[in-house]
mmCIF file of C-alpha atoms in Angstrom:
data_model
loop_
_atom_site.group_PDB
_atom_site.id
_atom_site.type_symbol
_atom_site.label_atom_id
_atom_site.label_comp_id
_atom_site.label_asym_id
_atom_site.label_seq_id
_atom_site.Cartn_x
_atom_site.Cartn_y
_atom_site.Cartn_z
ATOM 1 C CA GLY A 16 0.000 0.000 0.000
ATOM 2 C CA GLN A 17 0.947 3.645 -0.006
ATOM 3 C CA GLN A 18 3.614 4.787 2.379
ATOM 4 C CA LEU A 19 4.556 8.232 3.548
ATOM 5 C CA ASN A 20 8.162 8.621 4.603
ATOM 6 C CA GLN A 21 8.555 11.408 7.100
ATOM 7 C CA SER A 22 11.846 12.927 8.218
ATOM 8 C CA PRO A 23 13.464 13.526 10.519
ATOM 9 C CA GLN A 24 12.097 11.027 13.034
ATOM 10 C CA SER A 25 13.007 13.319 15.894
ATOM 11 C CA MET A 26 14.407 16.787 16.446
ATOM 12 C CA PHE A 27 15.997 18.426 19.444
ATOM 13 C CA ILE A 28 16.134 22.195 19.120
ATOM 14 C CA GLN A 29 16.452 25.256 21.277
ATOM 15 C CA GLU A 30 13.595 27.650 21.828
ATOM 16 C CA GLY A 31 13.546 30.297 19.125
ATOM 17 C CA GLU A 32 15.033 28.122 16.421
ATOM 18 C CA ASP A 33 13.253 27.366 13.168
ATOM 19 C CA VAL A 34 12.111 23.812 12.383
ATOM 20 C CA SER A 35 11.742 22.041 9.072
ATOM 21 C CA MET A 36 10.335 18.590 8.392
ATOM 22 C CA ASN A 37 9.195 16.853 5.250
ATOM 23 C CA CYS A 38 7.215 14.001 3.883
ATOM 24 C CA THR A 39 7.702 12.024 0.677
ATOM 25 C CA SER A 40 5.653 9.432 -1.118
ATOM 26 C CA SER A 41 6.311 6.955 -3.891
ATOM 27 C CA SER A 42 2.914 7.744 -5.404
ATOM 28 C CA ILE A 43 0.925 10.871 -6.134
ATOM 29 C CA PHE A 44 -1.177 12.443 -3.414
ATOM 30 C CA ASN A 45 -4.006 14.851 -4.111
ATOM 31 C CA THR A 46 -4.179 16.389 -0.641
ATOM 32 C CA TRP A 47 -1.556 16.889 2.027
ATOM 33 C CA LEU A 48 -2.425 17.519 5.652
ATOM 34 C CA TRP A 49 -0.198 18.278 8.616
ATOM 35 C CA TYR A 50 -1.338 17.244 12.094
ATOM 36 C CA LYS A 51 0.130 17.751 15.570
ATOM 37 C CA GLN A 52 -0.403 15.313 18.405
ATOM 38 C CA ASP A 53 0.096 16.291 22.034
ATOM 39 C CA PRO A 54 0.638 13.594 24.697
ATOM 40 C CA GLY A 55 -2.608 11.842 25.580
ATOM 41 C CA GLU A 56 -4.548 13.560 22.823
ATOM 42 C CA GLY A 57 -5.647 12.831 19.295
ATOM 43 C CA PRO A 58 -4.012 14.483 16.271
ATOM 44 C CA VAL A 59 -5.174 18.013 15.509
ATOM 45 C CA LEU A 60 -5.043 19.530 12.038
ATOM 46 C CA LEU A 61 -2.535 22.346 11.523
ATOM 47 C CA ILE A 62 -2.597 22.987 7.787
ATOM 48 C CA ALA A 63 -4.394 21.463 4.789
ATOM 49 C CA LEU A 64 -3.079 21.675 1.218
ATOM 50 C CA TYR A 65 -5.210 20.894 -1.831
ATOM 51 C CA LYS A 66 -3.234 22.061 -4.886
ATOM 52 C CA ALA A 67 0.197 21.166 -6.219
ATOM 53 C CA GLY A 68 2.592 24.056 -5.536
ATOM 54 C CA GLU A 69 0.321 25.550 -2.893
ATOM 55 C CA LEU A 70 2.101 27.368 -0.084
ATOM 56 C CA THR A 71 0.004 28.013 3.000
ATOM 57 C CA SER A 72 0.749 29.706 6.307
ATOM 58 C CA ASN A 73 -0.941 29.484 9.673
ATOM 59 C CA GLY A 74 0.772 31.827 12.095
ATOM 60 C CA ARG A 75 4.341 30.618 12.545
ATOM 61 C CA LEU A 76 3.641 27.511 10.473
ATOM 62 C CA THR A 77 4.183 27.273 6.724
ATOM 63 C CA ALA A 78 3.551 24.217 4.590
ATOM 64 C CA GLN A 79 3.906 23.507 0.900
ATOM 65 C CA PHE A 80 2.380 20.940 -1.430
ATOM 66 C CA GLY A 81 5.215 19.758 -3.680
ATOM 67 C CA ILE A 82 4.879 20.383 -7.403
ATOM 68 C CA THR A 83 5.389 16.681 -8.161
ATOM 69 C CA ARG A 84 2.509 15.837 -5.775
ATOM 70 C CA LYS A 85 4.826 13.377 -4.059
ATOM 71 C CA ASP A 86 6.113 15.516 -1.229
ATOM 72 C CA SER A 87 5.303 18.217 1.278
ATOM 73 C CA PHE A 88 7.187 20.156 3.924
ATOM 74 C CA LEU A 89 6.260 21.922 7.136
ATOM 75 C CA ASN A 90 8.264 24.772 8.624
ATOM 76 C CA ILE A 91 7.855 26.230 12.097
ATOM 77 C CA SER A 92 9.517 29.565 12.723
ATOM 78 C CA ALA A 93 10.746 30.841 16.087
ATOM 79 C CA SER A 94 9.794 27.723 18.024
ATOM 80 C CA ILE A 95 8.209 28.052 21.465
ATOM 81 C CA PRO A 96 7.785 25.456 24.237
ATOM 82 C CA SER A 97 4.200 24.607 23.262
ATOM 83 C CA ASP A 98 5.419 23.433 19.846
ATOM 84 C CA VAL A 99 6.626 20.240 21.523
ATOM 85 C CA GLY A 100 4.791 17.187 20.249
ATOM 86 C CA ILE A 101 4.611 14.760 17.368
ATOM 87 C CA TYR A 102 3.934 16.106 13.894
ATOM 88 C CA PHE A 103 2.339 13.894 11.259
ATOM 89 C CA CYS A 104 1.920 14.399 7.568
ATOM 90 C CA ALA A 105 -1.090 12.735 5.974
ATOM 91 C CA GLY A 106 -2.663 12.601 2.571
ATOM 92 C CA HIS A 107 -5.352 11.301 0.281
ATOM 93 C CA SER A 108 -3.717 9.409 -2.556
ATOM 94 C CA ASN A 109 -6.343 9.744 -5.296
ATOM 95 C CA PHE A 110 -8.987 12.299 -6.011
ATOM 96 C CA GLY A 111 -12.024 11.371 -3.950
ATOM 97 C CA ASN A 112 -10.111 8.657 -2.095
ATOM 98 C CA GLU A 113 -11.469 8.679 1.390
ATOM 99 C CA LYS A 114 -8.618 6.848 3.094
ATOM 100 C CA LEU A 115 -6.128 9.102 4.841
ATOM 101 C CA THR A 116 -2.587 7.719 4.959
ATOM 102 C CA PHE A 117 -0.347 8.954 7.774
ATOM 103 C CA GLY A 118 3.397 9.447 7.882
ATOM 104 C CA THR A 119 5.565 7.988 10.615
ATOM 105 C CA GLY A 120 5.754 11.224 12.588
ATOM 106 C CA THR A 121 8.428 13.697 13.688
ATOM 107 C CA ARG A 122 8.883 14.074 17.437
ATOM 108 C CA LEU A 123 9.874 17.633 18.310
ATOM 109 C CA THR A 124 11.633 18.337 21.601
ATOM 110 C CA ILE A 125 12.641 21.830 22.689
ATOM 111 C CA ILE A 126 15.686 22.122 24.877
ATOM 112 C CA PRO A 127 15.342 24.858 27.488
ATOM 113 C CA ASP B 11 -19.767 21.184 19.243
ATOM 114 C CA ALA B 12 -18.053 18.876 21.730
ATOM 115 C CA GLY B 13 -15.943 17.215 19.067
ATOM 116 C CA VAL B 14 -15.510 13.487 18.609
ATOM 117 C CA ILE B 15 -16.187 11.720 21.893
ATOM 118 C CA GLN B 16 -14.622 8.390 22.726
ATOM 119 C CA SER B 17 -15.118 6.160 25.732
ATOM 120 C CA PRO B 18 -13.583 4.860 27.789
ATOM 121 C CA ARG B 19 -10.342 6.896 27.852
ATOM 122 C CA HIS B 20 -8.461 4.000 29.379
ATOM 123 C CA GLU B 21 -9.236 0.295 29.445
ATOM 124 C CA VAL B 22 -7.255 -2.439 31.130
ATOM 125 C CA THR B 23 -8.485 -5.946 30.540
ATOM 126 C CA GLU B 24 -7.307 -9.504 30.843
ATOM 127 C CA MET B 25 -6.376 -11.551 27.845
ATOM 128 C CA GLY B 26 -9.385 -13.377 26.452
ATOM 129 C CA GLN B 27 -11.927 -10.808 27.574
ATOM 130 C CA GLU B 28 -14.180 -8.900 25.237
ATOM 131 C CA VAL B 29 -13.453 -5.199 24.826
ATOM 132 C CA THR B 30 -15.848 -2.614 23.392
ATOM 133 C CA LEU B 31 -14.701 0.861 22.430
ATOM 134 C CA ARG B 32 -17.261 3.562 21.738
ATOM 135 C CA CYS B 33 -17.335 6.659 19.571
ATOM 136 C CA LYS B 34 -19.709 9.550 18.988
ATOM 137 C CA PRO B 35 -18.784 11.478 15.841
ATOM 138 C CA ILE B 36 -19.326 15.181 15.301
ATOM 139 C CA SER B 37 -22.936 15.857 14.410
ATOM 140 C CA GLY B 38 -23.414 16.233 10.662
ATOM 141 C CA HIS B 39 -20.271 14.314 9.735
ATOM 142 C CA ASP B 40 -21.064 11.367 7.503
ATOM 143 C CA TYR B 41 -17.679 9.655 7.584
ATOM 144 C CA LEU B 42 -16.324 7.785 10.610
ATOM 145 C CA PHE B 43 -12.869 6.240 10.865
ATOM 146 C CA TRP B 44 -11.283 3.897 13.406
ATOM 147 C CA TYR B 45 -7.497 4.084 13.727
ATOM 148 C CA ARG B 46 -5.008 2.220 15.884
ATOM 149 C CA GLN B 47 -1.738 3.804 17.017
ATOM 150 C CA THR B 48 1.295 1.886 18.232
ATOM 151 C CA MET B 49 4.965 2.787 18.508
ATOM 152 C CA MET B 50 5.903 0.124 15.979
ATOM 153 C CA ARG B 51 3.273 0.735 13.307
ATOM 154 C CA GLY B 52 2.210 4.343 13.845
ATOM 155 C CA LEU B 53 -1.348 5.311 12.899
ATOM 156 C CA GLU B 54 -3.151 2.577 11.009
ATOM 157 C CA LEU B 55 -6.629 2.836 9.529
ATOM 158 C CA LEU B 56 -8.708 -0.135 10.643
ATOM 159 C CA ILE B 57 -12.099 0.564 9.072
ATOM 160 C CA TYR B 58 -14.236 3.452 7.927
ATOM 161 C CA PHE B 59 -17.935 4.099 7.426
ATOM 162 C CA ASN B 60 -19.875 6.418 5.162
ATOM 163 C CA ASN B 61 -23.482 7.123 6.095
ATOM 164 C CA ASN B 62 -23.274 4.310 8.666
ATOM 165 C CA VAL B 63 -22.211 1.745 6.036
ATOM 166 C CA PRO B 64 -18.783 0.072 6.310
ATOM 167 C CA ILE B 65 -16.830 1.000 3.189
ATOM 168 C CA ASP B 66 -13.387 -0.464 3.743
ATOM 169 C CA ASP B 67 -12.416 -2.851 6.520
ATOM 170 C CA SER B 68 -9.192 -4.050 4.935
ATOM 171 C CA GLY B 69 -7.209 -2.671 7.869
ATOM 172 C CA MET B 70 -8.964 -4.787 10.466
ATOM 173 C CA PRO B 71 -6.262 -7.131 11.730
ATOM 174 C CA GLU B 72 -8.313 -10.312 12.025
ATOM 175 C CA ASP B 73 -11.694 -11.757 12.775
ATOM 176 C CA ARG B 74 -11.376 -10.918 16.438
ATOM 177 C CA PHE B 75 -12.028 -7.295 15.495
ATOM 178 C CA SER B 76 -15.456 -6.047 14.484
ATOM 179 C CA ALA B 77 -17.001 -2.603 14.115
ATOM 180 C CA LYS B 78 -20.556 -1.390 13.843
ATOM 181 C CA MET B 79 -22.308 1.891 13.260
ATOM 182 C CA PRO B 80 -25.980 1.419 14.098
ATOM 183 C CA ASN B 81 -26.788 5.101 13.580
ATOM 184 C CA ALA B 82 -25.185 8.381 12.582
ATOM 185 C CA SER B 83 -24.189 9.278 16.118
ATOM 186 C CA PHE B 84 -22.645 6.088 17.454
ATOM 187 C CA SER B 85 -20.060 3.479 16.532
ATOM 188 C CA THR B 86 -18.371 0.626 18.358
ATOM 189 C CA LEU B 87 -15.161 -1.284 17.844
ATOM 190 C CA LYS B 88 -15.160 -4.676 19.498
ATOM 191 C CA ILE B 89 -12.283 -7.051 20.138
ATOM 192 C CA GLN B 90 -13.214 -10.591 21.144
ATOM 193 C CA PRO B 91 -11.181 -12.277 22.487
ATOM 194 C CA SER B 92 -8.553 -9.657 23.299
ATOM 195 C CA GLU B 93 -4.825 -10.422 23.217
ATOM 196 C CA PRO B 94 -1.810 -8.561 24.652
ATOM 197 C CA ARG B 95 -0.726 -7.540 21.142
ATOM 198 C CA ASP B 96 -3.964 -5.564 20.824
ATOM 199 C CA SER B 97 -2.614 -3.080 23.376
ATOM 200 C CA ALA B 98 -2.568 0.315 21.656
ATOM 201 C CA VAL B 99 -4.330 3.648 21.499
ATOM 202 C CA TYR B 100 -7.479 3.453 19.408
ATOM 203 C CA PHE B 101 -8.727 6.638 17.789
ATOM 204 C CA CYS B 102 -12.038 7.454 16.242
ATOM 205 C CA ALA B 103 -12.254 10.301 13.734
ATOM 206 C CA SER B 104 -15.068 11.847 11.734
ATOM 207 C CA SER B 105 -15.220 13.922 8.588
ATOM 208 C CA PHE B 106 -17.494 15.165 5.820
ATOM 209 C CA ARG B 107 -17.249 15.766 2.091
ATOM 210 C CA GLN B 108 -16.466 19.335 1.047
ATOM 211 C CA GLY B 109 -16.867 19.871 -2.673
ATOM 212 C CA GLY B 110 -14.759 17.240 -4.395
ATOM 213 C CA TYR B 111 -12.590 16.573 -1.379
ATOM 214 C CA LEU B 112 -12.942 14.883 1.933
ATOM 215 C CA ALA B 113 -12.438 17.560 4.577
ATOM 216 C CA GLU B 114 -9.982 17.120 7.421
ATOM 217 C CA ALA B 115 -10.522 14.280 9.839
ATOM 218 C CA PHE B 116 -11.356 15.376 13.385
ATOM 219 C CA PHE B 117 -9.984 12.994 15.979
ATOM 220 C CA GLY B 118 -11.237 12.013 19.404
ATOM 221 C CA GLN B 119 -8.919 11.808 22.390
ATOM 222 C CA GLY B 120 -8.464 8.085 21.961
ATOM 223 C CA THR B 121 -8.892 5.001 24.116
ATOM 224 C CA ARG B 122 -5.704 3.578 25.575
ATOM 225 C CA LEU B 123 -6.191 -0.195 25.701
ATOM 226 C CA THR B 124 -3.942 -2.427 27.757
ATOM 227 C CA VAL B 125 -4.455 -6.173 27.582
ATOM 228 C CA VAL B 126 -2.620 -8.083 30.295
#
């Protein structure tokens, strides 16, 4: 089945630093979503991307839908302590496909 | 809206017992998904429903797992008999169709299942 390869698996950064993570697929995806999961909670949507090449921002977060439709990245600028958590990319592989495939996650830790 | 509501939040059971997980989707959402999350396998889709009808159950691990959606506001995931390897966090999510796309999936807080 489809797989989403997410990197890096984990990041240790200092508060105030910028963060970048990405997701790649061997097949074409028609939507890309980025979720954040806090401990003991379910994933919460951060950004949704629906068009190839689309660049979308949500506060300090910026995400892009790769032009090849096989990748996406998420950037976080000026990280703060509440950014700690696990970030997942996810996508729908075909137009109208209702199954959402998730990446393996990037665990973000902020060093005080 | 209260969001997707799952119960119980935590369940500890003995191997061989039946376990039932419950989910109330967001009102008006016509898609419901059951996911399982483990350290080894990440988030896996088990089954999903559209308008209360199971559409794809190819992710259900084996016959010990079953899911039902008797109405638009309630779904259950049952494991009988449970085994230690079923220990995981089980998430329910709901969504709706927005134009030609399925909108984002809204997740519940999950049920942490431990089978001893």
